[in-house]
Amino acid sequence: MYRIITVLLIAFCSSFFSVAAGIGTTEALLIREAKKISDQLGDKIWPGISKIPFSIVLVTDSIEYLVYHPYPSTDFVLIGKDPILKEDVYQRKRIYNTGLLATFPAVSGVNCIVVGTIANTGRSVTDWMITLLHEHFHQYVYTQPNYYAGVEKLNLSGGDQTGMWMLNYPFPYDSISVINQYEKYSSALVEAVQVIGKKEFKKRVSTFMKEKRNFQRILIPGDYRYFSFQVWQEGIANYTEYKFLQLLNLYTISMEVKNITGYISVKKYVKQYYSSQLKSLEELKLPEQKRICIYAVGFAEGIVLDALQPKWRKKYLVDKFSTETYFSK
């Protein structure tokens, strides 16, 4: 009997410490906090998002850990229940890049947040946690009926079935005419954001919309569809991060997270995030940062839409892949 108990204790401890050593206390705390934030606040931004699985593949130097997944694939082995997450954790040998931060159907066709550790992604503690909410928004969008069929109808993939076309689409980032008009468009958008709540807001919006239309005119239809799609998908994900940050005054961050070395208070971080997005819109250059520029465009358009058409989010999953129609009543 003593021998059996000893064996069981060794097995339990081995499972416990493999989980603790694998996920790591810091990442586990931040994953738990991000999920709690989404569960409590997410439906205030996007109704139904709290019902979408928060499936995560945490990529470490040699091992991948899977949590919150409804049906793990057989290459993942159950190693026990994480003491922080209170959830079963599975592991397999690493196959993904250690610096990855993306969402795609990584395991059993389920859209997973595939994320490297804080150290390997180069993110700050608060940024890493809030970015999980950005990626969970992608899980929400990708799970919607007809999302993939609708994306296919955009006719942008060029036959690529891997999804890499979303990153590698040959948009004319180096075209002088495109660059010049993009700068007019983005500058007008910044100016509209800066006067929200002031009497000149609608006038600045009108100027921004004119420059947006001019931007459309100098692009071939496929290129503009790609740009609009990126604004709709990645840009509004950045906007969603900001909306979560705004709502955190209704939520109390756990002391365990607050005590993590490098944690920045939400009150301070929300100001940093807002400023960094507008700075990106003003300073990032199409030939250099390419599609990364578009993230800030979507963030700013979302902020303008909140002031102009407060109910615009009701259209998001109906009128998909472009923000164009959201600006009209």
Short mmCIF file of C-alpha atoms in Angstrom, two decimals:
data_model
loop_
_atom_site.label_atom_id
_atom_site.label_comp_id
_atom_site.label_asym_id
_atom_site.label_seq_id
_atom_site.Cartn_x
_atom_site.Cartn_y
_atom_site.Cartn_z
CA MET A 1 0.00 0.00 0.00
CA TYR A 2 2.82 2.42 0.93
CA ARG A 3 4.50 1.69 -2.38
CA ILE A 4 1.27 2.36 -4.32
CA ILE A 5 0.73 5.66 -2.51
CA THR A 6 4.32 6.67 -3.18
CA VAL A 7 3.96 5.92 -6.89
CA LEU A 8 0.74 7.92 -7.05
CA LEU A 9 2.33 10.87 -5.26
CA ILE A 10 5.29 10.82 -7.65
CA ALA A 11 2.92 10.73 -10.63
CA PHE A 12 0.89 13.63 -9.21
CA CYS A 13 3.93 15.74 -8.43
CA SER A 14 5.44 14.98 -11.81
CA SER A 15 2.23 16.13 -13.50
CA PHE A 16 1.97 19.24 -11.29
CA PHE A 17 5.52 20.37 -11.76
CA SER A 18 5.56 19.65 -15.49
CA VAL A 19 2.57 21.94 -15.86
CA ALA A 20 4.06 24.61 -13.62
CA ALA A 21 7.40 24.43 -15.38
CA GLY A 22 5.80 24.31 -18.82
CA ILE A 23 3.20 27.06 -18.80
CA GLY A 24 5.03 29.14 -16.27
CA THR A 25 3.36 31.07 -13.48
CA THR A 26 3.46 34.45 -15.25
CA GLU A 27 1.92 33.27 -18.53
CA ALA A 28 -0.69 31.20 -16.67
CA LEU A 29 -1.75 34.20 -14.58
CA LEU A 30 -2.03 36.42 -17.65
CA ILE A 31 -3.96 33.82 -19.64
CA ARG A 32 -6.38 33.38 -16.74
CA GLU A 33 -6.81 37.14 -16.39
CA ALA A 34 -7.39 37.71 -20.12
CA LYS A 35 -10.04 35.01 -20.21
CA LYS A 36 -11.79 36.46 -17.14
CA ILE A 37 -11.77 39.93 -18.73
CA SER A 38 -13.28 38.55 -21.92
CA ASP A 39 -15.87 36.48 -20.07
CA GLN A 40 -17.00 39.44 -17.96
CA LEU A 41 -16.70 42.33 -20.41
CA GLY A 42 -16.50 40.94 -23.94
CA ASP A 43 -20.23 40.78 -24.65
CA LYS A 44 -20.50 44.52 -23.96
CA ILE A 45 -18.38 45.04 -27.07
CA TRP A 46 -19.19 42.02 -29.23
CA PRO A 47 -22.31 40.05 -28.14
CA GLY A 48 -21.56 36.34 -28.00
CA ILE A 49 -17.78 36.56 -27.80
CA SER A 50 -17.78 35.08 -24.29
CA LYS A 51 -19.21 31.85 -25.69
CA ILE A 52 -16.31 31.32 -28.10
CA PRO A 53 -13.60 28.90 -26.82
CA PHE A 54 -10.49 30.72 -25.58
CA SER A 55 -8.30 27.90 -26.92
CA ILE A 56 -4.59 28.64 -26.54
CA VAL A 57 -1.41 26.95 -27.72
CA LEU A 58 1.45 28.34 -25.67
CA VAL A 59 4.71 27.83 -27.55
CA THR A 60 7.84 27.49 -25.44
CA ASP A 61 11.39 26.72 -26.58
CA SER A 62 10.78 22.99 -26.91
CA ILE A 63 7.18 22.21 -25.90
CA GLU A 64 3.71 23.45 -26.83
CA TYR A 65 0.98 23.54 -24.19
CA LEU A 66 -2.72 23.43 -25.05
CA VAL A 67 -5.48 24.73 -22.78
CA TYR A 68 -9.19 25.62 -23.04
CA HIS A 69 -9.56 23.37 -26.07
CA PRO A 70 -12.82 21.41 -26.51
CA TYR A 71 -11.26 18.36 -28.20
CA PRO A 72 -7.45 18.18 -28.39
CA SER A 73 -5.84 16.17 -31.17
CA THR A 74 -4.14 12.89 -30.31
CA ASP A 75 -0.63 14.31 -30.65
CA PHE A 76 -1.26 16.30 -27.47
CA VAL A 77 -0.83 14.36 -24.22
CA LEU A 78 -2.72 15.26 -21.04
CA ILE A 79 -0.22 16.20 -18.34
CA GLY A 80 -2.57 17.32 -15.59
CA LYS A 81 -4.64 20.19 -14.30
CA ASP A 82 -2.88 23.53 -14.08
CA PRO A 83 -3.02 24.86 -10.49
CA ILE A 84 -3.63 28.45 -11.69
CA LEU A 85 -5.94 27.92 -14.65
CA LYS A 86 -7.82 25.04 -12.97
CA GLU A 87 -8.02 23.44 -16.41
CA ASP A 88 -6.56 20.36 -18.07
CA VAL A 89 -3.31 21.09 -19.89
CA TYR A 90 -1.95 19.07 -22.82
CA GLN A 91 1.51 19.10 -24.33
CA ARG A 92 3.38 18.05 -27.45
CA LYS A 93 6.79 18.68 -28.96
CA ARG A 94 7.10 22.20 -30.38
CA ILE A 95 6.24 22.65 -34.07
CA TYR A 96 5.43 26.37 -34.25
CA ASN A 97 7.75 29.39 -34.19
CA THR A 98 8.56 30.49 -30.63
CA GLY A 99 7.81 34.14 -31.42
CA LEU A 100 4.42 33.49 -33.00
CA LEU A 101 1.34 35.49 -32.02
CA ALA A 102 -1.54 34.58 -34.30
CA THR A 103 -4.92 32.88 -34.48
CA PHE A 104 -5.77 30.05 -36.88
CA PRO A 105 -7.29 26.51 -36.86
CA ALA A 106 -4.17 25.03 -35.25
CA VAL A 107 -5.64 22.01 -33.46
CA SER A 108 -8.52 19.78 -34.62
CA GLY A 109 -9.87 22.56 -36.82
CA VAL A 110 -10.48 24.82 -33.83
CA ASN A 111 -9.22 28.40 -34.03
CA CYS A 112 -6.47 28.70 -31.44
CA ILE A 113 -4.43 31.61 -30.17
CA VAL A 114 -0.92 30.38 -30.89
CA VAL A 115 1.41 32.47 -28.78
CA GLY A 116 5.03 32.41 -27.69
CA THR A 117 6.13 33.26 -24.18
CA ILE A 118 6.50 36.85 -23.02
CA ALA A 119 10.26 36.63 -23.44
CA ASN A 120 10.10 35.12 -26.92
CA THR A 121 7.46 37.52 -28.28
CA GLY A 122 9.27 40.57 -26.91
CA ARG A 123 6.04 41.95 -25.45
CA SER A 124 5.61 43.71 -22.14
CA VAL A 125 3.55 41.91 -19.49
CA THR A 126 0.45 44.10 -19.92
CA ASP A 127 0.78 44.14 -23.72
CA TRP A 128 1.01 40.34 -23.85
CA MET A 129 -2.15 39.97 -21.77
CA ILE A 130 -4.19 42.54 -23.72
CA THR A 131 -3.01 41.13 -27.06
CA LEU A 132 -4.67 37.84 -26.11
CA LEU A 133 -7.96 39.78 -26.26
CA HIS A 134 -7.06 41.01 -29.76
CA GLU A 135 -6.51 37.40 -30.80
CA HIS A 136 -9.68 36.20 -29.06
CA PHE A 137 -11.58 38.70 -31.20
CA HIS A 138 -10.15 36.88 -34.22
CA GLN A 139 -11.43 33.60 -32.78
CA TYR A 140 -14.86 35.24 -32.51
CA VAL A 141 -14.79 36.46 -36.11
CA TYR A 142 -13.37 33.28 -37.65
CA THR A 143 -16.05 31.18 -35.94
CA GLN A 144 -18.90 33.08 -37.57
CA PRO A 145 -20.95 31.22 -40.21
CA ASN A 146 -19.72 31.72 -43.77
CA TYR A 147 -16.60 33.64 -42.71
CA TYR A 148 -14.24 31.45 -44.74
CA ALA A 149 -16.61 31.19 -47.69
CA GLY A 150 -16.97 34.96 -47.68
CA VAL A 151 -13.21 35.49 -47.59
CA GLU A 152 -12.82 33.13 -50.52
CA LYS A 153 -15.33 35.20 -52.51
CA LEU A 154 -13.08 38.24 -52.13
CA ASN A 155 -10.94 36.51 -54.77
CA LEU A 156 -7.66 37.66 -53.23
CA SER A 157 -5.87 34.40 -52.41
CA GLY A 158 -4.45 33.71 -55.86
CA GLY A 159 -5.04 30.01 -55.23
CA ASP A 160 -3.17 29.98 -51.91
CA GLN A 161 -5.00 27.65 -49.50
CA THR A 162 -2.70 28.24 -46.52
CA GLY A 163 -3.95 31.72 -45.66
CA MET A 164 -0.49 33.21 -46.11
CA TRP A 165 -1.85 35.47 -48.85
CA MET A 166 -3.29 37.62 -46.05
CA LEU A 167 0.30 38.49 -45.12
CA ASN A 168 1.91 38.33 -48.54
CA TYR A 169 -0.66 39.84 -50.88
CA PRO A 170 1.17 41.97 -53.51
CA PHE A 171 -0.34 45.29 -52.49
CA PRO A 172 1.37 48.27 -54.23
CA TYR A 173 3.06 49.57 -51.07
CA ASP A 174 5.87 51.15 -53.10
CA SER A 175 3.70 53.04 -55.59
CA ILE A 176 4.35 56.79 -55.31
CA SER A 177 0.74 57.70 -56.08
CA VAL A 178 -0.55 55.18 -53.54
CA ILE A 179 1.90 56.43 -50.90
CA ASN A 180 0.96 60.06 -51.44
CA GLN A 181 -2.77 59.45 -51.28
CA TYR A 182 -2.44 57.12 -48.29
CA GLU A 183 -0.67 59.93 -46.41
CA LYS A 184 -3.53 62.34 -47.20
CA TYR A 185 -6.06 59.71 -46.13
CA SER A 186 -4.31 58.77 -42.88
CA SER A 187 -3.61 62.42 -41.98
CA ALA A 188 -7.27 63.32 -42.47
CA LEU A 189 -8.23 60.35 -40.30
CA VAL A 190 -5.91 61.47 -37.49
CA GLU A 191 -7.39 64.96 -37.65
CA ALA A 192 -10.92 63.54 -37.39
CA VAL A 193 -9.98 61.53 -34.30
CA GLN A 194 -8.36 64.54 -32.67
CA VAL A 195 -11.54 66.66 -32.86
CA ILE A 196 -14.04 64.07 -31.64
CA GLY A 197 -16.56 65.88 -29.46
CA LYS A 198 -15.84 69.25 -31.06
CA LYS A 199 -17.98 71.22 -33.51
CA GLU A 200 -15.59 70.67 -36.43
CA PHE A 201 -15.77 66.86 -36.10
CA LYS A 202 -18.26 66.22 -38.91
CA LYS A 203 -16.35 68.53 -41.24
CA ARG A 204 -13.13 66.62 -40.55
CA VAL A 205 -14.96 63.34 -41.09
CA SER A 206 -16.18 64.62 -44.44
CA THR A 207 -12.59 65.45 -45.44
CA PHE A 208 -11.40 62.04 -44.27
CA MET A 209 -14.12 60.27 -46.28
CA LYS A 210 -13.19 62.28 -49.39
CA GLU A 211 -9.54 61.23 -49.05
CA LYS A 212 -10.61 57.64 -48.44
CA ARG A 213 -12.62 57.70 -51.68
CA ASN A 214 -9.64 59.20 -53.52
CA PHE A 215 -7.50 56.39 -52.14
CA GLN A 216 -9.98 53.88 -53.50
CA ARG A 217 -9.94 55.52 -56.95
CA ILE A 218 -6.20 55.11 -57.47
CA LEU A 219 -6.25 51.40 -56.59
CA ILE A 220 -7.43 48.55 -58.76
CA PRO A 221 -10.51 46.84 -57.23
CA GLY A 222 -8.62 43.81 -55.90
CA ASP A 223 -6.03 45.93 -54.14
CA TYR A 224 -8.68 48.07 -52.50
CA ARG A 225 -10.63 44.96 -51.42
CA TYR A 226 -7.47 43.69 -49.76
CA PHE A 227 -6.82 46.99 -48.00
CA SER A 228 -10.46 47.21 -46.83
CA PHE A 229 -10.37 43.61 -45.63
CA GLN A 230 -7.26 44.28 -43.54
CA VAL A 231 -8.85 47.42 -42.03
CA TRP A 232 -11.98 45.40 -41.23
CA GLN A 233 -10.16 42.41 -39.74
CA GLU A 234 -6.85 43.51 -38.22
CA GLY A 235 -7.65 47.17 -37.68
CA ILE A 236 -10.89 46.49 -35.84
CA ALA A 237 -9.04 43.92 -33.72
CA ASN A 238 -6.76 46.76 -32.56
CA TYR A 239 -9.85 48.85 -31.91
CA THR A 240 -11.24 45.95 -29.86
CA GLU A 241 -8.15 45.95 -27.66
CA TYR A 242 -8.79 49.59 -26.92
CA LYS A 243 -12.48 48.98 -26.13
CA PHE A 244 -11.49 46.30 -23.62
CA LEU A 245 -9.05 48.74 -22.03
CA GLN A 246 -11.77 51.37 -21.75
CA LEU A 247 -14.06 48.91 -19.99
CA LEU A 248 -11.48 47.82 -17.44
CA ASN A 249 -12.73 50.50 -15.08
CA LEU A 250 -15.56 47.98 -14.51
CA TYR A 251 -13.11 45.22 -13.66
CA THR A 252 -10.55 44.68 -10.91
CA ILE A 253 -7.21 43.24 -12.05
CA SER A 254 -6.05 40.55 -9.64
CA MET A 255 -3.25 41.41 -7.22
CA GLU A 256 -1.31 38.41 -8.55
CA VAL A 257 -1.16 40.06 -11.98
CA LYS A 258 -0.48 43.51 -10.56
CA ASN A 259 2.50 42.09 -8.68
CA ILE A 260 4.15 40.63 -11.79
CA THR A 261 7.43 42.38 -12.52
CA GLY A 262 6.96 44.69 -15.50
CA TYR A 263 3.19 45.00 -15.17
CA ILE A 264 1.92 48.44 -16.26
CA SER A 265 -1.34 49.65 -14.72
CA VAL A 266 -4.29 49.64 -17.09
CA LYS A 267 -4.91 53.34 -16.44
CA LYS A 268 -1.40 54.11 -17.69
CA TYR A 269 -1.41 51.49 -20.44
CA VAL A 270 -4.68 52.68 -22.05
CA LYS A 271 -3.16 56.14 -22.57
CA GLN A 272 0.00 54.59 -23.99
CA TYR A 273 -2.00 52.36 -26.31
CA TYR A 274 -4.16 55.20 -27.64
CA SER A 275 -1.12 57.42 -28.24
CA SER A 276 0.86 54.62 -29.88
CA GLN A 277 -1.96 53.87 -32.33
CA LEU A 278 -2.28 57.49 -33.43
CA LYS A 279 1.51 57.76 -33.63
CA SER A 280 1.57 54.69 -35.87
CA LEU A 281 -1.10 56.22 -38.08
CA GLU A 282 0.95 59.39 -38.42
CA GLU A 283 4.46 57.95 -38.68
CA LEU A 284 4.42 54.44 -40.16
CA LYS A 285 5.27 54.40 -43.86
CA LEU A 286 3.66 52.12 -46.44
CA PRO A 287 6.93 51.15 -48.21
CA GLU A 288 8.56 50.20 -44.91
CA GLN A 289 5.90 48.85 -42.55
CA LYS A 290 3.51 47.73 -45.32
CA ARG A 291 0.36 46.00 -43.99
CA ILE A 292 1.24 46.85 -40.38
CA CYS A 293 0.19 50.43 -41.20
CA ILE A 294 -3.37 49.23 -41.75
CA TYR A 295 -3.85 48.11 -38.14
CA ALA A 296 -3.82 51.72 -36.92
CA VAL A 297 -6.17 52.77 -39.73
CA GLY A 298 -8.81 50.33 -38.48
CA PHE A 299 -8.27 51.39 -34.88
CA ALA A 300 -8.87 55.05 -35.79
CA GLU A 301 -11.84 54.31 -38.04
CA GLY A 302 -13.44 52.39 -35.17
CA ILE A 303 -12.94 55.36 -32.83
CA VAL A 304 -14.47 57.73 -35.39
CA LEU A 305 -17.39 55.36 -35.97
CA ASP A 306 -18.14 55.25 -32.24
CA ALA A 307 -18.63 59.02 -32.30
CA LEU A 308 -20.40 59.14 -35.66
CA GLN A 309 -22.55 55.99 -35.67
CA PRO A 310 -22.60 54.49 -32.15
CA LYS A 311 -24.50 51.37 -33.25
CA TRP A 312 -22.15 50.52 -36.11
CA ARG A 313 -20.91 47.30 -34.50
CA LYS A 314 -24.31 45.71 -35.15
CA LYS A 315 -23.38 45.75 -38.84
CA TYR A 316 -19.94 44.21 -38.39
CA LEU A 317 -20.85 40.55 -38.80
CA VAL A 318 -23.58 41.30 -41.36
CA ASP A 319 -21.78 43.68 -43.73
CA LYS A 320 -18.44 41.92 -43.67
CA PHE A 321 -14.94 42.61 -44.97
CA SER A 322 -15.17 46.41 -45.28
CA THR A 323 -15.99 49.31 -42.96
CA GLU A 324 -17.39 51.43 -45.81
CA THR A 325 -21.09 51.09 -45.14
CA TYR A 326 -20.72 51.65 -41.39
CA PHE A 327 -20.17 55.35 -41.98
CA SER A 328 -23.67 55.83 -43.44
CA LYS A 329 -26.91 55.69 -41.45
#
